[in-house]
Coordinates of C-alpha atoms and ligand atoms in Angstrom, one line a residue:
X195 CA -15.3 -27.3 5.8
X196 CA -17.0 -29.1 8.6
X197 CA -19.2 -32.0 7.4
X198 CA -22.8 -30.9 6.8
X199 CA -21.9 -27.2 6.6
X200 CA -23.3 -25.6 3.5
X201 CA -21.3 -22.8 1.9
X202 CA -24.4 -20.6 2.2
X203 CA -24.3 -20.9 6.0
X204 CA -20.7 -19.6 5.9
X205 CA -21.6 -16.7 3.7
X206 CA -24.2 -14.6 5.7
X207 CA -25.6 -11.4 4.3
X208 CA -23.6 -8.3 5.2
X209 CA -25.9 -6.0 7.2
X210 CA -23.4 -3.3 8.2
X211 CA -21.8 -0.9 5.7
X212 CA -18.3 0.7 5.9
X213 CA -17.2 3.8 4.0
X214 CA -20.7 5.3 4.3
X215 CA -22.2 2.5 2.3
X216 CA -22.9 2.4 -1.5
X217 CA -22.8 6.3 -1.9
X218 CA -19.4 6.4 -0.2
X219 CA -18.0 3.4 -2.2
X220 CA -19.2 5.2 -5.4
X221 CA -17.7 8.5 -4.5
X222 CA -14.3 7.0 -3.5
X223 CA -14.2 5.0 -6.8
X224 CA -14.6 8.2 -8.8
X225 CA -12.4 10.4 -6.6
X226 CA -9.4 8.1 -6.5
X227 CA -8.7 8.2 -10.2
X228 CA -9.3 12.0 -10.2
X229 CA -6.8 12.5 -7.4
X230 CA -4.3 10.3 -9.2
X231 CA -4.4 12.5 -12.3
X232 CA -4.6 15.7 -10.2
X233 CA -1.4 14.8 -8.4
X234 CA 0.3 14.5 -11.8
X235 CA -1.1 17.6 -13.4
X236 CA -1.0 19.6 -10.1
X237 CA 2.7 18.7 -9.5
X238 CA 4.3 18.4 -12.8
X239 CA 7.2 20.2 -14.5
X240 CA 4.6 22.3 -16.4
X241 CA 3.0 23.5 -13.2
X242 CA 6.5 23.9 -11.5
X243 CA 5.2 21.7 -8.8
X244 CA 4.6 24.9 -6.8
X245 CA 1.7 25.9 -4.5
X246 CA 0.0 28.2 -7.0
X247 CA -0.8 25.1 -9.0
X248 CA -3.3 24.4 -6.3
X249 CA -5.2 27.6 -6.9
X250 CA -8.2 27.5 -9.2
X251 CA -6.7 30.1 -11.6
X252 CA -3.5 28.1 -12.0
X253 CA -5.4 24.8 -12.3
X254 CA -7.5 26.4 -15.1
X255 CA -4.3 27.5 -16.7
X256 CA -2.5 24.2 -16.4
X257 CA -5.3 21.8 -17.0
X258 CA -8.7 23.4 -17.1
X259 CA -8.8 24.8 -20.6
X260 CA -7.5 21.6 -22.0
X261 CA -9.8 19.3 -20.1
X262 CA -12.6 20.0 -22.5
X263 CA -10.5 19.2 -25.5
X264 CA -10.4 15.8 -27.2
X265 CA -6.5 16.0 -27.3
X266 CA -6.3 16.3 -23.5
X267 CA -8.5 13.2 -23.0
X268 CA -6.5 11.4 -25.6
X269 CA -3.2 12.3 -23.8
X270 CA -4.4 10.1 -20.9
X271 CA -4.1 7.0 -23.0
X272 CA -0.8 5.7 -24.4
X273 CA -0.5 2.4 -26.2
X274 CA 3.3 2.1 -25.6
X275 CA 2.7 2.6 -21.9
X276 CA -0.2 0.1 -21.9
X277 CA 1.9 -2.6 -23.5
X278 CA 4.8 -1.9 -21.2
X279 CA 2.4 -2.1 -18.2
X280 CA 1.0 -5.4 -19.4
X281 CA 4.5 -6.7 -19.9
X282 CA 5.4 -5.6 -16.4
X283 CA 2.4 -7.5 -14.9
X284 CA 3.2 -10.6 -17.0
X285 CA 6.8 -10.4 -15.7
X286 CA 5.5 -10.4 -12.1
X287 CA 3.3 -13.4 -12.8
X288 CA 6.1 -15.3 -14.6
X289 CA 8.5 -14.6 -11.7
X290 CA 6.0 -15.8 -9.2
X291 CA 5.6 -19.0 -11.1
X292 CA 9.2 -19.7 -12.0
X293 CA 11.4 -18.3 -9.1
X294 CA 11.8 -20.6 -6.1
X295 CA 9.9 -19.9 -2.9
X296 CA 8.6 -21.6 0.2
X297 CA 4.9 -22.4 0.4
X298 CA 3.5 -20.9 3.6
X299 CA 0.1 -21.5 5.2
X300 CA -2.2 -18.6 5.9
X301 CA -4.6 -18.3 8.8
X302 CA -7.5 -20.7 9.3
X303 CA -10.5 -19.8 7.1
X304 CA -14.2 -20.1 8.1
X305 CA -14.3 -23.3 6.1
X306 CA -11.7 -24.7 8.5
X307 CA -9.1 -24.9 5.8
X308 CA -6.0 -22.9 5.1
X309 CA -4.6 -21.4 1.9
X310 CA -1.0 -21.8 0.9
X311 CA 1.0 -18.8 -0.5
X312 CA 4.3 -18.9 -2.4
X313 CA 6.8 -16.6 -0.7
X314 CA 9.1 -15.3 -3.4
X315 CA 8.5 -11.6 -3.6
X316 CA 12.1 -10.9 -2.5
X317 CA 13.8 -12.8 -5.4
X318 CA 11.3 -11.1 -7.8
X319 CA 12.4 -7.7 -6.3
X320 CA 16.1 -8.6 -6.8
X321 CA 15.4 -9.8 -10.4
X322 CA 13.5 -6.6 -11.3
X323 CA 16.2 -4.3 -9.8
X324 CA 19.0 -6.3 -11.5
X325 CA 17.3 -5.9 -14.9
X326 CA 16.8 -2.2 -14.3
X327 CA 20.5 -1.8 -13.2
X328 CA 21.7 -3.9 -16.2
X329 CA 19.8 -1.5 -18.6
X330 CA 21.3 1.5 -16.8
X331 CA 24.9 0.2 -16.9
X332 CA 24.5 -0.7 -20.5
X333 CA 22.7 2.5 -21.8
X334 CA 23.3 5.1 -19.1
X335 CA 20.6 6.9 -17.1
X336 CA 18.7 7.8 -20.3
X337 CA 18.0 4.0 -20.7
X338 CA 15.6 4.0 -17.8
X339 CA 13.6 7.3 -18.0
X340 CA 10.7 5.6 -19.7
X341 CA 8.6 5.6 -16.6
X342 CA 9.1 9.4 -16.0
X343 CA 8.2 10.1 -19.7
X344 CA 5.1 7.8 -19.8
X345 CA 3.8 8.5 -16.3
X346 CA 0.2 9.4 -17.3
X347 CA -0.1 6.5 -19.8
X348 CA 1.1 4.1 -17.1
X349 CA -1.3 5.4 -14.6
X350 CA -4.2 4.9 -17.1
X351 CA -3.0 1.4 -17.9
X352 CA -2.8 0.4 -14.2
X353 CA -6.2 1.9 -13.6
X354 CA -7.7 -0.1 -16.4
X355 CA -6.1 -3.3 -15.0
X356 CA -7.5 -2.6 -11.5
X357 CA -11.0 -2.0 -13.0
X358 CA -10.8 -5.3 -15.0
X359 CA -9.5 -7.3 -12.0
X360 CA -12.2 -5.9 -9.6
X361 CA -15.0 -6.6 -12.1
X362 CA -13.8 -10.0 -13.1
X363 CA -13.4 -11.1 -9.4
X364 CA -16.8 -9.7 -8.6
X365 CA -18.5 -11.7 -11.4
X366 CA -16.5 -14.8 -10.6
X367 CA -17.6 -14.6 -6.9
X368 CA -21.1 -15.8 -8.0
X369 CA -19.8 -19.2 -8.9
X370 CA -21.0 -22.0 -6.5
X371 CA -18.7 -22.7 -3.6
X372 CA -17.0 -19.3 -3.4
X373 CA -16.1 -18.2 0.2
X374 CA -17.2 -14.5 0.5
X375 CA -15.8 -11.8 2.8
X376 CA -18.1 -11.2 5.7
X377 CA -18.2 -7.5 4.9
X378 CA -18.7 -7.9 1.1
X379 CA -21.9 -9.7 0.7
X380 CA -24.5 -6.9 1.0
X381 CA -26.2 -7.6 -2.3
X382 CA -25.5 -4.0 -3.4
X383 CA -23.5 -4.3 -6.7
X384 CA -21.5 -1.0 -6.3
X385 CA -20.7 -1.6 -2.6
X386 CA -19.7 -5.3 -3.0
X387 CA -17.7 -4.6 -6.2
X388 CA -15.8 -1.8 -4.3
X389 CA -15.2 -3.5 -0.9
X390 CA -14.6 -7.0 -2.4
X391 CA -17.1 -9.8 -2.5
X392 CA -14.9 -12.9 -2.5
X393 CA -12.4 -13.4 0.3
X394 CA -9.3 -14.9 -1.5
X395 CA -10.0 -15.1 -5.2
X396 CA -7.5 -16.6 -7.5
X397 CA -6.8 -19.2 -10.1
X398 CA -5.6 -22.5 -8.6
X399 CA -2.8 -21.7 -6.1
X400 CA -2.4 -18.1 -7.5
X401 CA -4.0 -15.8 -5.0
X402 CA -4.5 -12.4 -6.6
X403 CA -4.9 -10.4 -3.5
X404 CA -1.5 -11.3 -1.8
X405 CA 0.2 -11.3 -5.2
X406 CA -0.9 -7.7 -6.0
X407 CA 0.0 -6.4 -2.5
X408 CA 3.8 -6.7 -3.0
X409 CA 4.8 -7.5 -6.6
X410 CA 3.1 -5.2 -9.1
X411 CA 2.6 -2.5 -6.5
X412 CA 5.7 -2.1 -4.3
X413 CA 8.3 -3.4 -6.7
X414 CA 6.9 -1.0 -9.3
X415 CA 7.1 1.8 -6.7
X416 CA 10.9 1.0 -6.4
X417 CA 11.3 1.0 -10.2
X418 CA 9.5 4.3 -10.5
X419 CA 11.9 5.8 -8.0
X420 CA 14.9 4.5 -9.9
X421 CA 13.5 6.0 -13.1
X422 CA 13.2 9.3 -11.3
X423 CA 16.8 9.2 -10.2
X424 CA 17.8 8.5 -13.8
X425 CA 15.7 11.4 -15.0
X426 CA 17.5 13.8 -12.6
X427 CA 20.9 12.2 -13.6
X428 CA 20.2 12.9 -17.3
X429 CA 19.3 16.6 -16.5
X430 CA 22.3 17.1 -14.2
X431 CA 24.9 15.4 -16.3
X432 CA 25.3 12.0 -14.5
X433 CA 24.7 10.2 -11.3
X434 CA 27.5 12.0 -9.5
X435 CA 25.5 15.2 -9.7
X436 CA 22.2 13.7 -8.4
X437 CA 21.1 15.6 -5.3
X438 CA 21.4 14.2 -1.8
X439 CA 17.7 14.8 -1.4
X440 CA 17.0 12.4 -4.3
X441 CA 19.3 9.7 -3.0
X442 CA 17.7 10.0 0.5
X443 CA 14.2 9.5 -0.9
X444 CA 15.4 6.5 -2.9
X445 CA 17.2 5.1 0.1
X446 CA 14.2 5.5 2.5
X447 CA 11.7 4.0 0.0
X448 CA 14.1 1.1 -0.8
X449 CA 14.5 0.3 2.9
X450 CA 10.7 0.3 3.3
X451 CA 10.0 -1.8 0.1
X452 CA 12.8 -4.3 1.0
X453 CA 11.4 -4.6 4.5
X454 CA 8.0 -5.5 3.1
X455 CA 9.5 -8.1 0.7
X456 CA 11.7 -9.6 3.4
X457 CA 8.8 -9.9 5.8
X458 CA 6.4 -11.2 3.1
X459 CA 4.8 -13.8 5.2
X460 CA 3.7 -11.2 7.8
X461 CA 1.2 -10.1 5.0
X462 CA -0.9 -13.3 5.4
X463 CA -2.2 -12.2 8.9
X464 CA -3.1 -8.7 7.9
X465 CA -6.7 -7.4 7.6
X466 CA -6.4 -7.1 3.8
X467 CA -5.9 -10.8 3.5
X468 CA -7.8 -12.4 6.4
X469 CA -10.9 -10.1 6.5
X470 CA -11.3 -8.0 3.3
X471 CA -12.5 -9.3 0.1
X472 CA -10.8 -8.5 -3.2
X473 CA -12.6 -5.6 -4.9
X474 CA -11.8 -2.2 -6.4
X475 CA -10.6 -0.8 -3.1
X476 CA -7.7 -3.3 -3.0
X477 CA -7.0 -3.5 -6.7
X478 CA -6.8 0.2 -7.3
X479 CA -4.9 0.6 -4.0
X480 CA -2.3 -1.9 -4.8
X481 CA -1.9 -1.5 -8.6
X482 CA -2.2 2.3 -8.9
X483 CA -2.3 4.2 -5.6
X484 CA 0.8 2.6 -4.0
X485 CA 3.2 2.9 -6.9
X486 CA 2.1 6.2 -8.3
X487 CA 1.4 8.3 -5.2
X488 CA 4.0 6.9 -2.8
X489 CA 6.7 7.9 -5.4
X490 CA 5.4 11.4 -5.7
X491 CA 8.4 12.9 -3.8
X492 CA 10.9 11.2 -6.2
X493 CA 8.9 12.5 -9.2
X494 CA 9.0 16.0 -7.8
X495 CA 12.7 15.8 -7.3
X496 CA 13.2 14.6 -10.8
X497 CA 12.4 18.1 -12.1
X498 CA 12.9 20.2 -8.9
X499 CA 16.4 19.7 -7.7
X500 CA 16.2 20.5 -4.0
X501 CA 19.6 20.9 -2.3
X502 CA 19.9 19.9 1.3
X503 CA 22.8 21.0 3.6
X504 CA 24.7 18.6 5.8
X505 CA 22.4 19.5 8.7
X506 CA 19.3 18.9 6.6
X507 CA 20.6 15.5 5.5
X508 CA 21.4 14.5 9.1
X509 CA 18.0 15.7 10.4
X510 CA 16.0 13.8 7.7
X511 CA 18.0 10.6 8.3
X512 CA 17.3 10.9 12.1
X513 CA 13.6 11.3 11.6
X514 CA 13.5 8.3 9.3
X515 CA 15.6 6.2 11.6
X516 CA 13.3 7.0 14.5
X517 CA 10.3 6.0 12.5
X518 CA 11.9 2.8 11.2
X519 CA 13.1 1.8 14.6
X520 CA 9.6 2.1 16.1
X521 CA 7.9 0.5 13.1
X522 CA 10.3 -2.5 12.9
X523 CA 10.6 -3.2 16.7
X524 CA 6.8 -2.9 17.3
X525 CA 6.0 -5.2 14.4
X526 CA 8.8 -7.5 15.5
X527 CA 7.5 -7.7 19.1
X528 CA 4.0 -8.6 17.9
X529 CA 5.2 -11.1 15.2
X530 CA 7.5 -12.9 17.7
X531 CA 4.7 -13.0 20.3
X532 CA 2.1 -14.3 17.8
X533 CA 4.5 -17.0 16.8
X534 CA 4.8 -18.2 20.4
X535 CA 8.1 -16.4 21.4
X536 CA 8.6 -13.7 24.0
X537 CA 12.4 -13.0 24.1
X538 CA 11.9 -9.6 26.0
X539 CA 9.7 -11.3 28.6
X540 CA 7.0 -8.8 28.0
X541 CA 3.8 -8.8 30.2
X542 CA 0.6 -9.9 28.6
X543 CA -3.1 -10.5 29.5
X544 CA -5.0 -13.7 28.9
X545 CA -8.3 -13.5 27.1
X546 CA -11.3 -15.9 27.1
X547 CA -10.6 -16.4 23.4
X548 CA -7.3 -18.0 24.3
X549 CA -5.2 -15.5 22.4
X550 CA -2.9 -13.3 24.6
X551 CA -2.5 -9.5 24.3
X552 CA 0.7 -7.7 25.1
X553 CA 0.5 -5.0 27.7
X554 CA 4.1 -3.9 28.0
X555 CA 6.8 -3.0 25.5
X556 CA 5.7 -1.0 22.4
X557 CA 2.2 -2.6 22.7
X558 CA 1.8 -1.3 26.2
X559 CA 2.4 2.3 25.1
X560 CA -0.4 2.4 22.5
X561 CA -2.7 0.1 20.6
X562 CA -0.9 0.6 17.2
X563 CA 2.7 1.6 17.8
X564 CA 3.6 0.3 14.4
X565 CA 1.3 2.9 12.8
X566 CA 3.1 5.6 14.7
X567 CA 6.5 4.5 13.3
X568 CA 5.0 4.3 9.8
X569 CA 3.6 7.8 10.1
X570 CA 7.0 9.3 11.3
X571 CA 8.7 7.7 8.3
X572 CA 6.1 9.1 5.9
X573 CA 7.0 12.6 7.1
X574 CA 10.8 11.8 6.7
X575 CA 10.1 10.9 3.0
X576 CA 8.7 14.3 2.3
X577 CA 11.2 16.5 4.1
X578 CA 13.9 16.1 1.3
X579 CA 11.5 17.9 -1.1
X580 CA 11.7 21.1 1.0
X581 CA 8.8 23.4 1.7
X582 CA 8.0 25.1 -1.5
X583 CA 5.0 22.9 -2.3
X584 CA 2.5 21.2 -0.1
X585 CA 1.7 18.6 -2.7
X586 CA 4.7 16.4 -1.9
X587 CA 3.2 16.2 1.7
X588 CA 0.1 14.6 0.3
X589 CA 1.3 11.2 1.4
X590 CA 1.5 11.7 5.3
X591 CA -1.9 13.5 5.2
X592 CA -3.6 10.8 3.3
X593 CA -1.8 8.1 5.4
X594 CA -2.9 9.7 8.7
X595 CA -6.6 9.5 7.5
X596 CA -6.0 5.9 6.3
X597 CA -4.4 4.7 9.5
X598 CA -6.9 6.4 11.8
X599 CA -9.7 4.8 9.8
X600 CA -7.9 1.4 9.9
X601 CA -7.4 1.7 13.7
X602 CA -11.2 2.3 14.0
X603 CA -11.9 -0.8 11.8
X604 CA -9.5 -2.9 13.8
X605 CA -11.0 -1.6 17.1
X606 CA -14.4 -2.8 16.0
X607 CA -13.0 -6.2 14.8
X608 CA -11.1 -6.7 18.1
X609 CA -14.2 -5.7 20.1
X610 CA -16.0 -8.5 18.3
X611 CA -13.1 -11.0 18.7
X612 CA -12.3 -10.3 22.3
X613 CA -15.6 -8.9 23.8
X614 CA -15.1 -7.7 27.4
X615 CA -11.4 -8.6 27.3
X616 CA -10.9 -5.9 24.7
X617 CA -12.5 -3.3 27.0
X618 CA -10.1 -4.4 29.7
X619 CA -7.2 -4.1 27.4
X620 CA -8.2 -0.6 26.3
X621 CA -8.3 0.4 30.0
X622 CA -4.7 -0.8 30.4
X623 CA -3.6 0.7 27.1
X624 CA -5.8 3.7 26.4
X625 CA -3.9 5.5 23.7
X626 CA -4.6 4.4 20.1
X627 CA -1.6 5.6 18.0
X628 CA 0.2 8.4 19.7
X629 CA 1.0 7.8 23.4
X630 CA -0.3 10.7 25.5
X631 CA -2.1 12.4 22.6
X632 CA -4.5 10.0 20.7
Ligands
NDP273 P1 -1.6 -4.2 13.4 O1 -0.3 -4.8 13.0 O2 -1.7 -3.2 14.4 O3 -2.5 -5.5 13.8 C1 -3.7 -5.4 14.5 C2 -3.9 -6.8 15.1 O4 -2.9 -7.0 16.1 C3 -5.2 -6.9 15.9 O5 -6.3 -7.1 15.1 C4 -4.9 -8.0 16.8 O6 -5.1 -9.2 16.1 C5 -3.4 -7.8 17.1 N1 -3.2 -7.1 18.3 C6 -3.8 -5.9 18.8 N2 -3.3 -5.6 20.0 C7 -2.4 -6.5 20.3 C8 -1.6 -6.7 21.5 N3 -1.6 -5.8 22.5 N4 -0.8 -7.8 21.5 C9 -0.8 -8.7 20.5 N5 -1.5 -8.6 19.4 C10 -2.3 -7.5 19.3 O7 -2.4 -3.7 12.1 P2 -2.3 -3.8 10.5 O8 -2.4 -5.3 10.1 O9 -3.3 -2.9 10.0 O10 -0.8 -3.2 10.1 C11 0.3 -4.0 9.9 C12 1.5 -3.1 9.4 O11 1.2 -2.6 8.1 C13 1.6 -1.8 10.2 O12 3.0 -1.6 10.5 C14 1.1 -0.7 9.4 O13 1.7 0.5 9.7 C15 1.3 -1.2 8.0 N6 0.4 -0.7 7.0 C16 0.9 0.0 5.9 C17 0.1 0.6 5.0 C18 0.6 1.3 3.8 O14 -0.1 1.7 2.9 N7 1.9 1.6 3.8 C19 -1.4 0.3 5.0 C20 -1.8 -0.4 6.2 C21 -1.0 -0.9 7.1 P3 -5.1 -10.7 16.8 O15 -5.2 -10.5 18.3 O16 -6.1 -11.4 16.1 O17 -3.7 -11.2 16.5

């Protein structure tokens, strides 16, 4: 921090709300857990995972009559699942502490300082997968179906963890000297608790926000998928009989998760880390939403064994490959450029701020080509589930809303950062996510 600068001066009051302010934050905080449970009950083996489960009558049949009963509420909580979840979280923390990793500096904070992050999500990923595989080799697929069987209990445990973390971080943010997020210091308890009051909370060198983003969220997503493959293998008499659709979903998700682990340091320049505080939005998003909704297609295939013909397999692989190519090459172009390299000799424009903006290559086609790739992949992940239920297509629908909203937030942030230069850039690159359309 510059000499003479008081922390209060660095923590101005937030005057502009996002997500429709406190009412919006309140509604999202209530709706997210409801959607998480609804996705389970609306797309479970009991409901057949079929469209009628979306109808009111069917919902009443599957869930409604039971919702009022004490047993139904009790079924949401499971002590075995809770201890297993706690053990899983402890495993992630211990792996972070023990496994080797480079310490990498993040971006410059408003205090002038930089935080250091330990980059070892990839070894944690390999360790977790190895343990799962060792269990399966030793005990067969039935040794790893626990996650399928304890799904609701695990969701509840993860939800409780996200509530505890958001609340503890909110309370801790009132200690003297805490650096707050510019958008999380409104003074409204509900809003600040939801959006995140403190910028990079943690204990010592343990930063909770970056830790949660990859380890207990994405690695758990991978383990859930593996458990779903095991469930199908048990039902179909071994791994050799597991459907191509299930293997495809596992392969696509694994590629995505591995990519995130491999490029862990790219996380430190994202909006989640540099701009957003750590509140319920991030804790529930990382700990519950990512693992338990992104794996929905695999859970559906565990009990609905969709068979794809050779043409179907080829088509789905092509869609995913197209999405991944755009996603990886667009992110690669920007990462190289932001790290001072320009191997493709792309054109760029100078800005008064000193940072250059690419205007050819992927970043000359639209403002967020990486979002486009991500969206195409999200569709490819659902195609293996066929077309007999819309529920497995929940992910691309939700993801489109998230990315359009994120693009608008980034547009505002860039307008502030770059001023008139951003207007100039938008004239040169008018499309936001889909060239020629949006
Ligand atoms: P971007 O990677 O699009 O980054 C936006 C930033 O890039 C801007 O703030 C600006 O920052 C810089 N930038 C903008 N235009 C240019 C340009 N022409 N040339 C160079 N730099 C430019 O957004 P995100 O951080 O939101 O996304 C990162 C990845 O994460 C994406 O691939 C996205 O799909 C993915 N993602 C996935 C989610 C999931 O749930 N699966 C959720 C959210 C994101 P500056 O100029 O300051 O460098």
